[in-house]
Coordinates of C-alpha atoms and ligand atoms in Angstrom, one line a residue:
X1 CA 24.1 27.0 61.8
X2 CA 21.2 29.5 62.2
X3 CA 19.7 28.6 58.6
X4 CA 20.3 25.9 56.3
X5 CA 20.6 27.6 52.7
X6 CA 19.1 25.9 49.8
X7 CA 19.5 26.8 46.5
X8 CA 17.4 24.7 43.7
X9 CA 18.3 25.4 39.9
X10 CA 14.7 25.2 38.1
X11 CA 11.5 26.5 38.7
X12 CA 9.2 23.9 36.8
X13 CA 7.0 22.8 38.9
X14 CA 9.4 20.0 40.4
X15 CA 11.7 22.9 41.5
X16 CA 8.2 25.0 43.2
X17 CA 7.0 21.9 44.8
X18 CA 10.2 21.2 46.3
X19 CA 10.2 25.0 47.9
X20 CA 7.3 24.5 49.3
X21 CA 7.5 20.8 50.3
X22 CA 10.6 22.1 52.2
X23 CA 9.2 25.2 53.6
X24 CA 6.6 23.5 55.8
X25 CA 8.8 20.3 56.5
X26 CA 8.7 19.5 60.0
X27 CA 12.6 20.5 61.3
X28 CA 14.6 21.7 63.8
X29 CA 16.3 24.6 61.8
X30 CA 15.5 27.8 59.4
X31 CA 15.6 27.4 55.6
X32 CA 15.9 30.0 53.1
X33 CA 15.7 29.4 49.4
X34 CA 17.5 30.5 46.3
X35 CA 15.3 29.1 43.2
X36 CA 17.1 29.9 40.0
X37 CA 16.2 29.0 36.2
X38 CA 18.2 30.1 32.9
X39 CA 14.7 31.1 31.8
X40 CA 13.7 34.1 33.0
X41 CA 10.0 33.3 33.6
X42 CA 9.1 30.8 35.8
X43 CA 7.6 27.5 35.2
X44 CA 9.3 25.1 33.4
X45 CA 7.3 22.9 30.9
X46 CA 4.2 24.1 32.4
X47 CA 4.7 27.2 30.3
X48 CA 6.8 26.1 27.6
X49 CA 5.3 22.6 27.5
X50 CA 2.0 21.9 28.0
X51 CA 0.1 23.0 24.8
X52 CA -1.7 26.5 24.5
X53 CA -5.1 24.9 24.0
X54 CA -5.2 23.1 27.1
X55 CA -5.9 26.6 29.3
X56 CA -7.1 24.1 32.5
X57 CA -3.3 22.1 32.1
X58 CA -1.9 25.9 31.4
X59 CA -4.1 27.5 35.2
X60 CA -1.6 25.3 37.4
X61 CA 0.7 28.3 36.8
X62 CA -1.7 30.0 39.4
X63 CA -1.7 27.5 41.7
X64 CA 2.6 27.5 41.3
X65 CA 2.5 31.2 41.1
X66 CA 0.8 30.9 45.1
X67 CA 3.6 29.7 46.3
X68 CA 6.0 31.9 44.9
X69 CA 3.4 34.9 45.9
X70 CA 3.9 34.0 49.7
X71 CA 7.3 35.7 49.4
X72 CA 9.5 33.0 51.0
X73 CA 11.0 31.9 47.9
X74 CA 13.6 34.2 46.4
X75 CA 13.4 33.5 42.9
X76 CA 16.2 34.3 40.4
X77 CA 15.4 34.0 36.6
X78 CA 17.6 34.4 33.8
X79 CA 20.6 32.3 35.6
X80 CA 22.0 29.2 33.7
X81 CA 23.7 26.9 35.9
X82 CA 26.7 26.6 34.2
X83 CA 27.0 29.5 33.0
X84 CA 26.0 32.2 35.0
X85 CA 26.4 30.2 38.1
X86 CA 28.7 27.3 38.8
X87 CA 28.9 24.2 41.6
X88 CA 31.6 26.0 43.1
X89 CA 29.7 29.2 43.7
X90 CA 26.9 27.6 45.0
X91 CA 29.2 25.5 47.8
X92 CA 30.6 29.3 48.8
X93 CA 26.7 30.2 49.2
X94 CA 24.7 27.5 50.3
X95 CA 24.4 24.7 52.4
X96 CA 23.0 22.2 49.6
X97 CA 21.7 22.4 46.1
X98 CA 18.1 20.9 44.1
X99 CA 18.6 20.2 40.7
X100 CA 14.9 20.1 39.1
X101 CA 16.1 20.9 35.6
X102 CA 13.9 18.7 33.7
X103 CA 14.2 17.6 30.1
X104 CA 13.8 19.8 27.5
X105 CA 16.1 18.1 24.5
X106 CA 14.6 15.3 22.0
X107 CA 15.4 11.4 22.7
X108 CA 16.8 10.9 19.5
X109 CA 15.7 8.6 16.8
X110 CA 18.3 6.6 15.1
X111 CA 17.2 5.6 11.1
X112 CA 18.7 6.9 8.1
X113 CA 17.8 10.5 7.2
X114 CA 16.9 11.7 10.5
X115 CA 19.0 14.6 10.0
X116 CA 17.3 15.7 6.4
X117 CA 15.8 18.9 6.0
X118 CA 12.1 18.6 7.0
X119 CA 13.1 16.6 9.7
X120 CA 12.2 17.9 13.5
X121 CA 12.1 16.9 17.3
X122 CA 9.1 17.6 18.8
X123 CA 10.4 19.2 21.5
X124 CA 11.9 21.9 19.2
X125 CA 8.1 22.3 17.5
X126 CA 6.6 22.6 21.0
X127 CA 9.2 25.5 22.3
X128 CA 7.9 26.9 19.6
X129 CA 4.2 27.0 19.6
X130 CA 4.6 27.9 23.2
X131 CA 6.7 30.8 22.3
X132 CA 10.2 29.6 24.2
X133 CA 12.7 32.2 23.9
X134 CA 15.5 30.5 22.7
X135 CA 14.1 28.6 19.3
X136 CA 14.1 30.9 16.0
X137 CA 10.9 32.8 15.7
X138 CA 10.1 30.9 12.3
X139 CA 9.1 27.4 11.7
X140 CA 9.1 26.6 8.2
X141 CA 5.5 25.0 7.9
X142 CA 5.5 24.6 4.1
X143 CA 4.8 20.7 4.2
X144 CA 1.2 19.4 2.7
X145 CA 2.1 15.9 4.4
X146 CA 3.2 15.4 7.5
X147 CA 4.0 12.7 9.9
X148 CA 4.2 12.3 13.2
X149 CA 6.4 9.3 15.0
X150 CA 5.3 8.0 18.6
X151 CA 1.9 7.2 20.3
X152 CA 2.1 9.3 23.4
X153 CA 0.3 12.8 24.3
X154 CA 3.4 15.0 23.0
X155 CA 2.4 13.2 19.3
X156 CA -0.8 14.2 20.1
X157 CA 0.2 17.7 20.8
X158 CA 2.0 18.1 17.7
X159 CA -0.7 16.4 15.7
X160 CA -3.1 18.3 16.9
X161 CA -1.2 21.7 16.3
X162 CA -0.2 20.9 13.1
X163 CA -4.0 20.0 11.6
X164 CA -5.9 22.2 13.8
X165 CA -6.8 25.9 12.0
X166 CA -5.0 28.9 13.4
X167 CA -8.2 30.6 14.0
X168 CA -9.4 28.5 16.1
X169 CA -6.5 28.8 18.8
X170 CA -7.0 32.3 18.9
X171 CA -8.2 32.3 21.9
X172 CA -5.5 30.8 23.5
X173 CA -2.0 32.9 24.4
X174 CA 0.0 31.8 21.3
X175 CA 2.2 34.6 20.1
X176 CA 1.7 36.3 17.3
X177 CA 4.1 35.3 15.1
X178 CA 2.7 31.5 15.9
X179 CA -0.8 32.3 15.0
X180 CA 0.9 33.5 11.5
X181 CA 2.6 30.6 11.1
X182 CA 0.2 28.3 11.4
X183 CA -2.1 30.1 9.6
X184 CA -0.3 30.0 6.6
X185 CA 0.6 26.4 6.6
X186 CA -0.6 24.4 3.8
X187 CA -1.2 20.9 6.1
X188 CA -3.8 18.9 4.6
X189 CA -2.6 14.7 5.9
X190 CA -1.5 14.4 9.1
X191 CA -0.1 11.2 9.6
X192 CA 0.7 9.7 13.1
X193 CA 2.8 6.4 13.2
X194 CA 3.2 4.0 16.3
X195 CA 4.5 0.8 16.3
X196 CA 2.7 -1.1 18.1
X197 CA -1.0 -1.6 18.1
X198 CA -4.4 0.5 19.4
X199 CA -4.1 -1.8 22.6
X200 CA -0.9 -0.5 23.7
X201 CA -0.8 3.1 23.3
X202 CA 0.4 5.7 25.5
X203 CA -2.3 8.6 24.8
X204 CA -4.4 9.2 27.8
X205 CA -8.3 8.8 26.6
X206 CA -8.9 12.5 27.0
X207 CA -6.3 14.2 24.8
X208 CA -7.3 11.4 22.0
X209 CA -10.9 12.5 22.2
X210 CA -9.3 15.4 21.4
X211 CA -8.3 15.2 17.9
X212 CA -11.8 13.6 17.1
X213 CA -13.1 16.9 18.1
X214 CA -11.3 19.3 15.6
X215 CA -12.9 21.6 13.4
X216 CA -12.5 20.9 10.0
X217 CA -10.3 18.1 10.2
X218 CA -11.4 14.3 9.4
X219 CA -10.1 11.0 11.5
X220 CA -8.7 8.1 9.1
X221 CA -8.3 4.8 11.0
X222 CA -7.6 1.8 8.9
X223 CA -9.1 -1.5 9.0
X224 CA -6.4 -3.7 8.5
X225 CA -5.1 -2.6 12.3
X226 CA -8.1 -3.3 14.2
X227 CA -7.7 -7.5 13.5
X228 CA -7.0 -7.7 17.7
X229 CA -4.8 -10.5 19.1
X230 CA -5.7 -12.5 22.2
X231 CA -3.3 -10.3 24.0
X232 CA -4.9 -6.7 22.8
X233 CA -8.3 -8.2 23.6
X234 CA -6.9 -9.1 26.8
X235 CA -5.5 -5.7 27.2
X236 CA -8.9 -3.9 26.5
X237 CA -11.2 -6.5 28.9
X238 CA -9.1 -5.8 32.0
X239 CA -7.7 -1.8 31.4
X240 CA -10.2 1.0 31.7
X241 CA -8.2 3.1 30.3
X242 CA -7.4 0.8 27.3
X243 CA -11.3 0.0 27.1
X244 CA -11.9 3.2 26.4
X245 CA -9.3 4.3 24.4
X246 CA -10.6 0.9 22.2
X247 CA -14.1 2.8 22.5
X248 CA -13.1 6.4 21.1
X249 CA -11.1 4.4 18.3
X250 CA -14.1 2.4 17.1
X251 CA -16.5 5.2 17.2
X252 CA -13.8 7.1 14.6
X253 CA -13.6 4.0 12.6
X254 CA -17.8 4.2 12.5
X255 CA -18.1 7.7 11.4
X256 CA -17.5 8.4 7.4
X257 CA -14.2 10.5 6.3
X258 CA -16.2 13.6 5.2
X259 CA -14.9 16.6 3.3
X260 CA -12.8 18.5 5.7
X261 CA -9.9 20.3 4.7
X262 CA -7.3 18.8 6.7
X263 CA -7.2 14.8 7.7
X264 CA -5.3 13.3 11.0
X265 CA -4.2 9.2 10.2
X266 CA -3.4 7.2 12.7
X267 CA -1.5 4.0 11.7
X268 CA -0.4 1.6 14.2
X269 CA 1.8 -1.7 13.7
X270 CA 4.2 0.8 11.5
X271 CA 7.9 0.2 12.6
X272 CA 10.1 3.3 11.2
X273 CA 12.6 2.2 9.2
X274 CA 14.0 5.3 7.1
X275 CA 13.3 9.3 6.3
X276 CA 13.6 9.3 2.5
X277 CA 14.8 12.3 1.1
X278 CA 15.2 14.0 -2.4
X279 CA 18.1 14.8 -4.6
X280 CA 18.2 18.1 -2.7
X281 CA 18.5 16.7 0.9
X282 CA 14.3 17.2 1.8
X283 CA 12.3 14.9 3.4
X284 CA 10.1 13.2 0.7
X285 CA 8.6 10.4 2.4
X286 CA 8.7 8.2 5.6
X287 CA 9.7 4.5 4.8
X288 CA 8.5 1.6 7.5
X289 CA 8.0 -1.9 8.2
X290 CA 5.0 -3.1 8.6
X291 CA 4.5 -5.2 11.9
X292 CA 2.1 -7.4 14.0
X293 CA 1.5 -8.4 17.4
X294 CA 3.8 -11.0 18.4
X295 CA 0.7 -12.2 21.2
X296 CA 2.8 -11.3 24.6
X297 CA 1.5 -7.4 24.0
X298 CA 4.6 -6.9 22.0
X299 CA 5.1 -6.6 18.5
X300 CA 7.6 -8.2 15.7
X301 CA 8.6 -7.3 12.0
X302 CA 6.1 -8.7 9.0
X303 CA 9.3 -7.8 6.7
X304 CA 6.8 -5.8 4.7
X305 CA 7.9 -2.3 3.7
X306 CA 5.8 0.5 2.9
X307 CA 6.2 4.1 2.1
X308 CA 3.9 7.3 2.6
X309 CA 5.1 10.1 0.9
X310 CA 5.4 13.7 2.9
X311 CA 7.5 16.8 3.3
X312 CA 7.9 16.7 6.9
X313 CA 8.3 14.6 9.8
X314 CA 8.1 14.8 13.5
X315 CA 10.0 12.4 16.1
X316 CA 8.0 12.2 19.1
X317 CA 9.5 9.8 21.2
X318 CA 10.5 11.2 24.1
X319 CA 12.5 14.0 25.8
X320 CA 15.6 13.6 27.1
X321 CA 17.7 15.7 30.4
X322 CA 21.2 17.8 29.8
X323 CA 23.9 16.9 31.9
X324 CA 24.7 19.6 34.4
X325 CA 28.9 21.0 35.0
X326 CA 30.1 19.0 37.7
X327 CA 26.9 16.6 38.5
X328 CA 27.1 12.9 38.0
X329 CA 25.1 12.4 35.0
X330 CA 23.5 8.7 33.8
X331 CA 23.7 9.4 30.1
X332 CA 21.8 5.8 29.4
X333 CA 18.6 7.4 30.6
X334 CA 19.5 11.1 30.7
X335 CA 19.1 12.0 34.9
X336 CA 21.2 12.2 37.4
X337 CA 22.3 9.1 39.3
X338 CA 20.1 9.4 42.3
X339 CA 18.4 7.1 45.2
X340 CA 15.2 8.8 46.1
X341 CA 16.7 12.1 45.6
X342 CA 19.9 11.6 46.6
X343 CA 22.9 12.2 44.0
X344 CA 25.0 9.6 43.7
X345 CA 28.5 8.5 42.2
X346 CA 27.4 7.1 39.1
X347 CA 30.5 4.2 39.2
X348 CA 30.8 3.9 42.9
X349 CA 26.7 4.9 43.6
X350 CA 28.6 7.0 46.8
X351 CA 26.4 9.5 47.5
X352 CA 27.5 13.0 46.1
X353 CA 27.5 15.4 49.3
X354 CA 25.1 18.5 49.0
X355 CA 23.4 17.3 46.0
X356 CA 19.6 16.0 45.6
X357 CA 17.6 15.8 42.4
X358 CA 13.9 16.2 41.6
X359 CA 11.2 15.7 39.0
X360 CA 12.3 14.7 35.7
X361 CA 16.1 14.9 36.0
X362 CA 15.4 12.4 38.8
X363 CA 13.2 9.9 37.5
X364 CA 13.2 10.5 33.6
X365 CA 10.3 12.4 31.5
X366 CA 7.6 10.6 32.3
X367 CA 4.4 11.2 34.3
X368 CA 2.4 14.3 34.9
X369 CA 3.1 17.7 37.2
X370 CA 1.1 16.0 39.7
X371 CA 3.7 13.2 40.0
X372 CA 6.4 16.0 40.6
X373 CA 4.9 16.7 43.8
X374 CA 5.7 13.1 45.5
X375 CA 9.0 12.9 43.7
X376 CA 9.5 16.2 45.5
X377 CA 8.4 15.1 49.1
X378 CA 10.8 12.4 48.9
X379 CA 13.6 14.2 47.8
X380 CA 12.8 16.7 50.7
X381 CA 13.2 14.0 53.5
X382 CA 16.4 13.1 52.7
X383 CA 17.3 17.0 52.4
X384 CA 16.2 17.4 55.5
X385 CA 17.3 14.8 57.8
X386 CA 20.7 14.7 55.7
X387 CA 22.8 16.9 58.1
X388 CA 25.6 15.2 58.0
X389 CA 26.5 15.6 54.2
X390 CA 25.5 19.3 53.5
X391 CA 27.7 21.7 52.5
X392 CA 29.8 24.2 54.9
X393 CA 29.7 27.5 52.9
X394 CA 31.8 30.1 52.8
X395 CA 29.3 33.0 52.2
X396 CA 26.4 32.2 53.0
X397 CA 24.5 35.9 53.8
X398 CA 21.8 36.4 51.6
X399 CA 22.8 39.4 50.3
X400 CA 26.2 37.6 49.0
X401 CA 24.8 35.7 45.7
X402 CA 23.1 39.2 44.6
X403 CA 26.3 40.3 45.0
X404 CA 28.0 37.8 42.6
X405 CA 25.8 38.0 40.1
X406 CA 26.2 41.6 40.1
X407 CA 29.9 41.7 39.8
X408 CA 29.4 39.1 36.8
X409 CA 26.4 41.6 35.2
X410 CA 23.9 38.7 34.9
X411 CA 21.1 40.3 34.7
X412 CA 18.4 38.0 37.0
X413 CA 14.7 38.3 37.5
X414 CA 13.4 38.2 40.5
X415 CA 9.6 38.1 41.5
X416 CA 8.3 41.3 40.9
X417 CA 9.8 41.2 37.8
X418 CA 8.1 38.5 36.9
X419 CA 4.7 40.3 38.1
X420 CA 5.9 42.8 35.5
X421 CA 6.1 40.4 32.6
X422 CA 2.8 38.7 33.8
X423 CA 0.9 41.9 33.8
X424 CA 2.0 43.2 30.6
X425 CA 1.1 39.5 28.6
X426 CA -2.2 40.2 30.2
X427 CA -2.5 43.7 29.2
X428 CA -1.4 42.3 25.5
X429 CA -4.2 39.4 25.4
X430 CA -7.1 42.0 26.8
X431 CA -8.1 44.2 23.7
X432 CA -8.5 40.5 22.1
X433 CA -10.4 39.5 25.0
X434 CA -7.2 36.9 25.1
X435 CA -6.1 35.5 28.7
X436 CA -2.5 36.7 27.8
X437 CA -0.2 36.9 24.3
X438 CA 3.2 35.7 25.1
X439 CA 6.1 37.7 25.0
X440 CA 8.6 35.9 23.4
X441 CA 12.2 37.5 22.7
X442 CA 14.6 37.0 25.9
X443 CA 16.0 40.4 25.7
X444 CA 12.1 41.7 25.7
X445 CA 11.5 39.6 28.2
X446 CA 14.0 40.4 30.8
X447 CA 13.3 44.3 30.2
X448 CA 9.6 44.1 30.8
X449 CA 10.8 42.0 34.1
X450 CA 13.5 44.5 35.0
X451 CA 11.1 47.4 33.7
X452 CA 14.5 49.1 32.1
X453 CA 13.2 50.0 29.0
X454 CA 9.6 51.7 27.9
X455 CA 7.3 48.7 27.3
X456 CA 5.7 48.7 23.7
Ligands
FAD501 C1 5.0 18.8 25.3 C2 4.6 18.4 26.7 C3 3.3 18.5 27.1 C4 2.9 18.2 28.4 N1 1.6 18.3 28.8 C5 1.2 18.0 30.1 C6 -0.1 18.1 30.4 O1 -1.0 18.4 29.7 N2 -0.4 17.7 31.7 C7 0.5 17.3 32.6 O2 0.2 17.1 33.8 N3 1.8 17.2 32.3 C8 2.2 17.5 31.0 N4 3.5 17.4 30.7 C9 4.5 16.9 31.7 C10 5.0 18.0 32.6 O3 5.3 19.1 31.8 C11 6.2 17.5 33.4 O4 5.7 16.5 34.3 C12 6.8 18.6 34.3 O5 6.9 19.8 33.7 C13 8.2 18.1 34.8 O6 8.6 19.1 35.7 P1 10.1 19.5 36.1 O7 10.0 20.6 37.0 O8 10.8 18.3 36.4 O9 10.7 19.9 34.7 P2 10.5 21.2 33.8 O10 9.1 21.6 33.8 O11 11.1 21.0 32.5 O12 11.3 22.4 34.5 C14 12.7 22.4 34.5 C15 13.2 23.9 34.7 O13 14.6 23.8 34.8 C16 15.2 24.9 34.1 N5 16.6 24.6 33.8 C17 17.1 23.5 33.0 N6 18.4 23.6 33.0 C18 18.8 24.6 33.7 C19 20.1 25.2 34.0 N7 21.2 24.6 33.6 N8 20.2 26.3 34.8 C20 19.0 26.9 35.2 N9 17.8 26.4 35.0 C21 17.7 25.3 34.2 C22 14.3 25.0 32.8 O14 14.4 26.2 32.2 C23 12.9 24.7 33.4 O15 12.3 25.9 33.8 C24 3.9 17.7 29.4 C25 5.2 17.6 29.0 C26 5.6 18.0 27.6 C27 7.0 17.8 27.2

């Protein structure tokens, strides 16, 4: 073997890092890489994730977008594994495959009325605000009351996009269309809902200072969930992070509820129990049990039931991975059976010959791009000095996979397309003085990249 070829399907930043990780891995043989996504900009979540208003989150694209720049990556966008591309085609053209294909679907939540009308994942809400090609280019924000299920930063996200005034992400690269949207909305209560208490949320401190930060927009915290157990007060003595999240909290509590427009609650110790709907199938209010801290950091039922009313409700607890055609897939936690990296067998844990995972289809949606780096640097050790289970292909020239995509008319992205797109968002953002404006249809996209049709 003269080079080992390695395709990995993704290009969030767990795919990129793994490139890279590879590329300067200590070995004794050539590598060439195929990185593929069904998108077809690169990426990942880091693009279609991380909110528009965090621009410092949002510059990691230039730090991901140097690696791809050094030209030793071929990249193919635009390619759905499983699709496009199958696990056969890639054992006629390469010696192993990546799988970095994140998590880009809703955990679900399972109480009555989930499914009413008014009732969204968060994930879907995100794609959209951060212009994803494949949601529908409207999101009905008609909803005066709103709440918002989980205590993590994607609830933050959302609550923050839903009671923060259009004009003032204008600077940011939302799309058109998005700006409308919001602008439009008629939000005035944002209310967020966790079940367990201030102690044990999983906000970081910074995106919660956040919300306190909003123009126009008031903090309600309520008394009657600040009455700390031993174990909370525990919790805040000994965590900084807790301490300080504790700190931000009681500062809100200090400050009086003013006149703004719009108004963000956060309720704790509120255990969802139903999505209440009207005799037309709309949500019309969010029904939970009241809890309390059951002093082990935990929290059990008060059998107290209350009701807010709203019109719309967002479940944010979690994102969940796809399984992939022919991969082993562990549909408890949604990744792929794996030890550090290494597919395995889900019944027999055998290991699955040619097949590694990385970043969030490895280890679940948790943790920050950072963390995709080690997952990556692990997964590449075992790539490398696993020899004796890669793949013998068939066709492995480089110039063969071009050639089967072409005789299926996929039409891929490759780098300098992707130069294209990136210089025409920037051209779009410039007479705004705007960083970018997204381009968001697919078939736009993919003609800017390809440059086959005038750009508008
Ligand atoms: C709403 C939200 C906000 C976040 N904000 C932050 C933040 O502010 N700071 C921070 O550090 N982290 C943040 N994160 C976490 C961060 O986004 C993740 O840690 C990181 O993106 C995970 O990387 P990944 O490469 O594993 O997955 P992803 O980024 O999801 O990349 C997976 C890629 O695989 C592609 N793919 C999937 N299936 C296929 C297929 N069948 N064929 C081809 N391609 C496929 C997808 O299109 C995607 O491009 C946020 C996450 C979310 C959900």
């Amino acid at each position: 073997m003269t080079k080992l070829r390695v395709a990995i399907v993704g290009a969030g930043p767990a795919g990129i890092y793994a490139a890279d990780i590879l590329l300067k891995a200590e070995r004794t043989f050539d590598v060439s890489i195929d990185l593929f996504d069904r998108l077809p900009a690169p990426y990942g979540l880091v693009r279609y994730g991380v909110a528009p208003d965090h621009p410092r989150i949002k510059g990691i694209i230039n730090a991901l977008r140097e690696v791809l720049d050094r030209g030793d990556i071929r990249v193919f966008g635009n390619v759905d594994f499983g699709t496009d591309i199958s696990l056969d085609d890639l054992k006629r053209h390469y010696h192993a495959v990546i799988f970095a294909t994140g998590a880009v679907r809703d955990a679900s939540l399972n109480i009555p009325g989930i499914d009413l009308e008014g009732s969204y994942g968060a994930a879907d809400f995100v794609s959209w605000f951060d212009g994803h090609p494949d949601v529908p280019r409207d999101w009905p924000l008609t909803a005066k009351s709103v709440a918002v299920i989980g205590n993590g930063n994607v609830a933050l996200d959302v609550s923050r996009m839903l009671a923060k005034h259009a004009d003032d992400l204008l600077s940011t690269e939302i799309p058109p269309n998005v700006y409308e949207g919001l602008k439009a909305s008629p939000v005035t209560d944002v209310h967020v809902f966790g079940r367990r208490g201030p102690a044990q949320v999983k906000f970081t401190p910074l995106e919660l200072r956040e919300l306190g930060e909003l123009n126009d927009v008031d903090m309600v915290l309520y008394d009657e969930d600040f009455d700390y157990d031993e174990a909370s007060r525990t919790a805040i003595a000994s965590n900084k992070q807790v301490m300080v999240i504790d700190k931000i909290l009681q500062k809100w509590r200090e400050r009086p509820v003013g006149n703004a427009s719009r108004r963000l609650h956060l309720h704790f110790y509120a255990r969802p129990i139903e999505v209440v709907g009207d005799e037309n199938g709309n949500v019309a209010a969010f029904r939970y049990e009241r809890t309390r801290p059951d002093a082990a950091g935990g929290v059990v039922g008060t059998g107290e039931i209350r009701e807010v009313p709203i019109q719309a409700i967002y479940r944010a607890v979690g994102y969940f991975g796809s399984p992939l055609d022919g991969i082993p897939f562990d549909k408890k936690h949604g990744v792929i059976p794996n030890r550090e990296g290494v597919a395995l067998h889900k019944a027999s844990n055998e290991v699955v010959p040619g097949v590694y995972a990385t970043g969030w289809i490895k280890r679940g949606p948790v943790g920050l791009i950072g963390h995709t780096k080690s997952d990556a640097m692990e997964t590449i050790r075992h790539v490398v000095n696993g020899e004796g289970s890669w793949w013998s292909p068939e066709a492995p020239s480089e110039q063969s996979v071009i050639d089967l995509l072409d005789s299926r008319g996929v039409k891929y992205t490759d780098l300098d397309g992707w130069h294209n797109l990136d210089q025409h968002e920037i051209a779009l953002g410039e007479p705004h003085g705007r960083a970018r404006v997204k381009v968001v249809p697919r078939d736009e996209m993919i003609a800017i990249s390809r440059a086959e049709s005038p750009v508008a």
